[in-house]
Short mmCIF file of C-alpha atoms and ligand atoms in Angstrom, two decimals:
data_model
loop_
_atom_site.label_atom_id
_atom_site.label_comp_id
_atom_site.label_asym_id
_atom_site.label_seq_id
_atom_site.Cartn_x
_atom_site.Cartn_y
_atom_site.Cartn_z
CA MET A 245 0.22 -0.17 -0.14
CA ASN A 246 0.87 3.66 -0.54
CA PRO A 247 3.12 4.69 2.65
CA ALA A 248 0.96 7.75 2.52
CA ILE A 249 -2.45 5.83 2.97
CA ALA A 250 -0.51 3.96 4.91
CA ALA A 251 -0.48 6.52 7.00
CA ASN A 252 -3.91 7.94 6.78
CA PRO A 253 -6.48 5.69 5.93
CA LEU A 254 -9.50 7.10 6.31
CA THR A 255 -8.36 10.62 4.56
CA HIS A 256 -11.03 12.00 2.10
CA PRO A 257 -9.56 13.37 -1.34
CA LYS A 258 -11.62 16.66 0.17
CA ASP A 259 -9.13 16.35 3.21
CA LYS A 260 -5.62 16.56 1.20
CA ILE A 261 -6.09 19.88 -0.18
CA ILE A 262 -4.62 22.93 1.36
CA VAL A 263 -5.68 26.01 -0.31
CA ALA A 264 -2.78 28.53 -0.39
CA LEU A 265 -4.67 32.18 0.82
CA ASP A 266 -1.37 34.17 -0.60
CA VAL A 267 -3.85 36.71 -1.60
CA GLU A 268 -3.37 40.63 0.20
CA SER A 269 -6.41 40.61 2.62
CA ALA A 270 -8.78 40.11 4.89
CA ASP A 271 -11.76 40.19 2.59
CA GLU A 272 -10.14 38.03 -0.52
CA ALA A 273 -9.16 35.58 2.15
CA ARG A 274 -12.38 35.77 3.96
CA SER A 275 -13.97 35.10 -0.01
CA ILE A 276 -12.24 32.25 -0.72
CA PHE A 277 -12.85 30.74 2.19
CA ALA A 278 -15.77 31.67 2.47
CA GLU A 279 -16.32 30.11 -1.11
CA LEU A 280 -14.47 26.53 -0.71
CA SER A 281 -14.78 25.86 2.80
CA GLY A 282 -17.14 23.12 2.29
CA SER A 283 -14.60 21.74 -0.02
CA VAL A 284 -11.48 21.08 1.13
CA GLY A 285 -9.06 20.41 4.12
CA ALA A 286 -7.27 23.29 5.48
CA PHE A 287 -5.92 27.21 4.29
CA LYS A 288 -2.99 28.50 4.44
CA VAL A 289 -2.00 31.30 5.84
CA GLY A 290 1.29 32.65 4.87
CA LEU A 291 3.90 35.71 5.46
CA GLN A 292 2.49 38.09 3.11
CA LEU A 293 -1.07 37.81 4.76
CA PHE A 294 0.20 37.22 8.37
CA THR A 295 2.29 40.63 7.66
CA ALA A 296 -0.46 43.22 6.22
CA GLU A 297 -3.46 41.50 8.50
CA GLY A 298 -2.44 39.79 11.48
CA PRO A 299 -3.04 37.12 14.23
CA ARG A 300 -6.64 39.07 14.57
CA PHE A 301 -8.04 37.28 11.66
CA VAL A 302 -6.00 34.58 11.60
CA ARG A 303 -8.23 34.12 14.97
CA ASP A 304 -11.38 35.46 13.39
CA LEU A 305 -11.16 32.60 10.44
CA VAL A 306 -10.66 30.08 12.96
CA GLU A 307 -13.67 31.32 14.77
CA ARG A 308 -15.29 30.47 11.41
CA GLY A 309 -14.54 26.94 11.40
CA ALA A 310 -11.65 26.79 9.16
CA LYS A 311 -7.98 24.64 9.66
CA ILE A 312 -5.49 26.86 9.38
CA PHE A 313 -2.31 25.67 8.37
CA LEU A 314 -0.10 29.20 9.77
CA ASP A 315 2.82 29.05 7.24
CA LEU A 316 5.07 31.34 8.72
CA LYS A 317 8.34 29.52 9.42
CA PHE A 318 9.97 30.47 12.08
CA HIS A 319 13.21 29.94 12.56
CA ASP A 320 14.95 31.67 16.38
CA ILE A 321 16.35 31.08 19.23
CA PRO A 322 14.94 28.73 21.06
CA ASN A 323 12.87 30.00 23.69
CA THR A 324 12.02 33.17 20.78
CA VAL A 325 10.77 29.87 18.76
CA ALA A 326 8.90 28.18 21.19
CA LYS A 327 7.28 30.98 22.89
CA ALA A 328 6.05 31.61 19.12
CA SER A 329 5.05 28.53 18.49
CA VAL A 330 2.91 28.54 22.02
CA GLU A 331 0.99 31.53 20.94
CA ALA A 332 0.14 30.14 17.38
CA ALA A 333 -1.16 27.01 18.85
CA ARG A 334 -2.98 29.62 22.02
CA LEU A 335 -4.98 30.98 17.65
CA GLY A 336 -6.25 27.71 17.37
CA VAL A 337 -4.50 26.62 13.85
CA TRP A 338 -4.21 22.93 13.12
CA MET A 339 -0.69 23.38 11.67
CA PHE A 340 2.43 25.31 11.42
CA ASN A 341 5.98 25.28 11.22
CA VAL A 342 9.43 26.34 11.68
CA HIS A 343 12.57 25.99 9.95
CA ALA A 344 14.67 22.20 10.55
CA SER A 345 17.71 24.01 10.38
CA GLY A 346 17.42 26.07 13.62
CA GLY A 347 18.51 22.91 14.48
CA SER A 348 17.28 20.39 17.73
CA GLU A 349 17.30 22.23 20.87
CA MET A 350 15.17 25.17 19.30
CA MET A 351 12.27 22.07 17.76
CA THR A 352 12.84 20.06 20.99
CA ARG A 353 11.66 22.79 22.81
CA THR A 354 9.06 23.69 20.44
CA ALA A 355 7.21 20.63 20.50
CA ALA A 356 7.37 20.01 24.33
CA GLU A 357 6.84 23.18 24.93
CA VAL A 358 3.64 24.02 22.74
CA ALA A 359 2.09 20.22 23.96
CA ASN A 360 2.60 21.25 27.63
CA VAL A 361 0.37 24.35 26.88
CA CYS A 362 -1.71 22.96 25.04
CA GLU A 363 -2.56 20.04 27.57
CA ARG A 364 -2.38 22.67 29.78
CA GLU A 365 -5.34 24.96 28.56
CA SER A 366 -6.96 22.50 26.85
CA ILE A 367 -6.29 23.36 23.38
CA ALA A 368 -6.41 20.74 19.86
CA ARG A 369 -2.41 20.73 19.61
CA PRO A 370 -1.59 21.79 16.22
CA LYS A 371 0.96 19.80 14.02
CA VAL A 372 4.02 21.22 14.28
CA ILE A 373 5.68 20.78 10.88
CA ALA A 374 9.77 21.70 9.32
CA VAL A 375 11.00 23.23 6.65
CA THR A 376 14.15 21.34 5.31
CA VAL A 377 15.28 23.45 2.67
CA LEU A 378 13.61 25.99 0.30
CA THR A 379 13.01 24.43 -2.74
CA SER A 380 14.15 28.08 -3.91
CA SER A 381 17.72 27.38 -2.55
CA ASN A 382 20.38 24.56 -4.75
CA ARG A 383 23.38 23.43 -4.03
CA GLU A 384 24.50 26.82 -5.03
CA THR A 385 22.73 28.48 -2.18
CA LEU A 386 23.39 25.88 0.55
CA ALA A 387 27.24 26.58 -0.41
CA GLU A 388 27.07 29.84 0.21
CA THR A 389 25.95 29.51 3.29
CA GLY A 390 28.19 26.81 4.12
CA VAL A 391 26.80 23.73 3.12
CA SER A 392 28.78 21.75 0.64
CA ASP A 393 26.97 18.54 1.43
CA GLU A 394 24.10 17.50 -1.91
CA THR A 395 20.92 19.62 -2.12
CA GLU A 396 18.96 15.84 -1.39
CA SER A 397 21.17 15.23 1.84
CA GLN A 398 20.91 17.70 2.95
CA VAL A 399 16.96 17.35 2.91
CA LEU A 400 17.14 13.69 4.90
CA ARG A 401 19.72 14.97 7.25
CA LEU A 402 17.28 17.67 7.95
CA ALA A 403 13.48 15.61 7.88
CA GLN A 404 16.46 12.85 10.10
CA LEU A 405 16.80 15.58 12.52
CA THR A 406 12.48 16.48 12.40
CA ALA A 407 11.80 13.36 13.26
CA LYS A 408 14.38 12.29 16.23
CA CYS A 409 13.46 16.04 17.59
CA GLY A 410 9.62 14.48 17.71
CA LEU A 411 7.23 17.23 15.32
CA ASP A 412 5.13 15.80 12.79
CA GLY A 413 6.49 16.02 10.13
CA VAL A 414 8.07 18.10 7.25
CA VAL A 415 7.36 20.50 3.92
CA ALA A 416 8.94 19.41 1.11
CA SER A 417 8.92 19.44 -2.89
CA PRO A 418 7.06 16.08 -4.57
CA LEU A 419 11.12 15.32 -5.73
CA GLU A 420 11.60 14.79 -2.19
CA ILE A 421 8.98 12.83 -1.03
CA ARG A 422 9.73 9.14 -1.38
CA ALA A 423 13.59 9.92 -0.45
CA ILE A 424 12.59 10.99 2.73
CA ARG A 425 9.69 8.06 3.54
CA ALA A 426 12.33 5.68 2.61
CA SER A 427 15.04 7.87 4.88
CA VAL A 428 12.28 8.42 7.90
CA ALA A 429 10.69 4.81 9.35
CA SER A 430 7.53 6.33 10.64
CA ASN A 431 5.01 5.96 8.59
CA ARG A 432 3.00 8.90 10.84
CA PHE A 433 5.31 10.95 9.71
CA LEU A 434 3.71 13.72 8.04
CA ILE A 435 4.78 15.05 3.96
CA VAL A 436 2.84 18.52 3.38
CA THR A 437 3.46 18.99 -0.60
CA PRO A 438 3.64 22.28 -2.46
CA GLY A 439 4.29 22.18 -6.14
CA ILE A 440 1.04 20.68 -7.28
CA ARG A 441 -0.46 20.99 -10.92
CA PRO A 442 -3.20 19.17 -12.32
CA SER A 443 -2.19 17.50 -15.34
CA ASN A 444 -4.65 20.54 -16.70
CA ALA A 445 -3.36 23.56 -15.02
CA THR A 446 -0.64 25.63 -15.81
CA ASN A 447 3.53 25.46 -13.85
CA ASP A 448 2.96 29.87 -12.99
CA ASP A 449 6.89 29.98 -11.98
CA GLN A 450 7.01 26.59 -10.16
CA LYS A 451 9.60 24.65 -11.92
CA ARG A 452 9.86 21.06 -10.35
CA VAL A 453 5.86 20.17 -10.44
CA MET A 454 3.24 17.30 -9.81
CA THR A 455 0.26 16.04 -10.75
CA PRO A 456 -1.78 15.66 -6.78
CA ALA A 457 -2.46 11.81 -7.69
CA GLU A 458 1.41 11.07 -8.18
CA ALA A 459 2.78 13.27 -4.74
CA VAL A 460 -0.24 11.00 -3.38
CA ALA A 461 1.33 7.83 -5.17
CA GLU A 462 4.98 9.29 -3.42
CA GLY A 463 3.83 9.61 -0.44
CA ALA A 464 2.57 12.83 0.02
CA ASN A 465 -0.28 13.10 3.06
CA TYR A 466 -1.06 16.89 2.12
CA LEU A 467 -0.67 18.75 -0.98
CA VAL A 468 -0.93 22.79 -0.80
CA ILE A 469 -1.92 24.24 -3.69
CA GLY A 470 -2.55 28.30 -4.62
CA ARG A 471 -2.82 29.48 -8.02
CA PRO A 472 -4.67 26.81 -9.58
CA ILE A 473 -7.82 27.11 -7.61
CA THR A 474 -7.50 30.93 -6.69
CA SER A 475 -7.13 31.95 -9.78
CA ALA A 476 -9.55 29.37 -11.54
CA SER A 477 -12.17 31.46 -13.45
CA ASP A 478 -14.67 28.89 -11.22
CA ARG A 479 -13.02 27.65 -8.39
CA GLN A 480 -15.21 24.32 -7.23
CA ARG A 481 -14.96 23.06 -10.59
CA ALA A 482 -10.80 23.52 -10.14
CA VAL A 483 -11.84 21.47 -6.10
CA GLU A 484 -13.58 19.09 -8.09
CA ASP A 485 -11.61 18.13 -10.86
CA ILE A 486 -8.29 17.84 -8.57
CA ILE A 487 -10.75 15.65 -6.01
CA THR A 488 -12.01 13.49 -9.32
CA GLU A 489 -8.32 13.50 -9.98
CA LEU A 490 -6.90 12.24 -6.80
CA SER A 491 -10.12 9.75 -6.21
CA LYS A 492 -8.61 7.79 -9.45
CA PRO A 493 -6.18 5.08 -8.77
CA ILE A 494 -2.81 5.60 -11.08
O1 C5P B 517 0.52 28.86 -5.91
P1 C5P B 517 0.61 27.69 -6.14
O2 C5P B 517 0.30 26.54 -5.84
O3 C5P B 517 2.58 27.78 -6.60
O4 C5P B 517 1.37 27.79 -4.58
C1 C5P B 517 2.66 27.01 -4.06
C2 C5P B 517 2.32 27.77 -1.83
O5 C5P B 517 3.15 26.82 -1.50
C3 C5P B 517 2.60 29.54 -2.34
O6 C5P B 517 1.73 29.74 -1.49
C4 C5P B 517 4.08 29.57 -1.92
O7 C5P B 517 4.60 29.66 -1.11
C5 C5P B 517 4.26 27.67 -1.91
N1 C5P B 517 5.44 26.93 -0.98
C6 C5P B 517 6.15 26.77 -2.97
N2 C5P B 517 6.93 26.56 -2.54
C7 C5P B 517 8.20 25.28 -1.65
C8 C5P B 517 7.29 25.68 -0.27
C9 C5P B 517 5.66 26.51 -0.10
O8 C5P B 517 5.63 26.78 -3.04
N3 C5P B 517 8.92 24.97 -1.54
#
């Protein structure tokens, strides 16, 4: 059985879809949410929207029933990341992320403090995932920062570190999924994958893409999809087409 299905036997295809709310205003984001809330699993709020509209806006979406992946990629000293992560949990988000390159103390402390606060304050514990190497980075970018390994070795090193620190998973390019699944033993380890393009969509600026069904077959648990849905003339239809693609065996 494919590893993502083994990890997530009850997930309906729609629950795998996380729509990236890469828009500049709360009004635009709310209207996409209102249009798609029953049709997809979750929504991603990233740096642009968060910087424009802030935590109150995130709380407002959560209160409207949204499952939110807060994509702020925390990277700072362990104390600061742990405290910021506790505040993300208090916002009620379903998932958020940190940079694995912040190291094991940062990740371990974050996982522990989030778990403690959630238990003490009866908050549903958000999934904590890590970014390994940004897909905008390549060997030269890594070399500039003193990392002489190949990109894939660094991705796998950081994925293994993330798992060892007790985090729930990683964000990974579609092309990294298979190697990560092979190098992290736990089938509960989540892989969240952007760079997804349905078979009928344009690539925009994404260079290394896979279709939704291919990424799930490789072992992705969740797919982050932005423009193929948000820029579609009929967003519902775009989502339905993706769900149909996901429901067919490949
Ligand atoms: O519109 P599109 O489907 O390309 O959006 C993908 C989303 O995933 C964007 O929010 C983008 O920032 C994010 N992302 C990505 N590649 C990564 C990490 C995040 O495209 N490696």
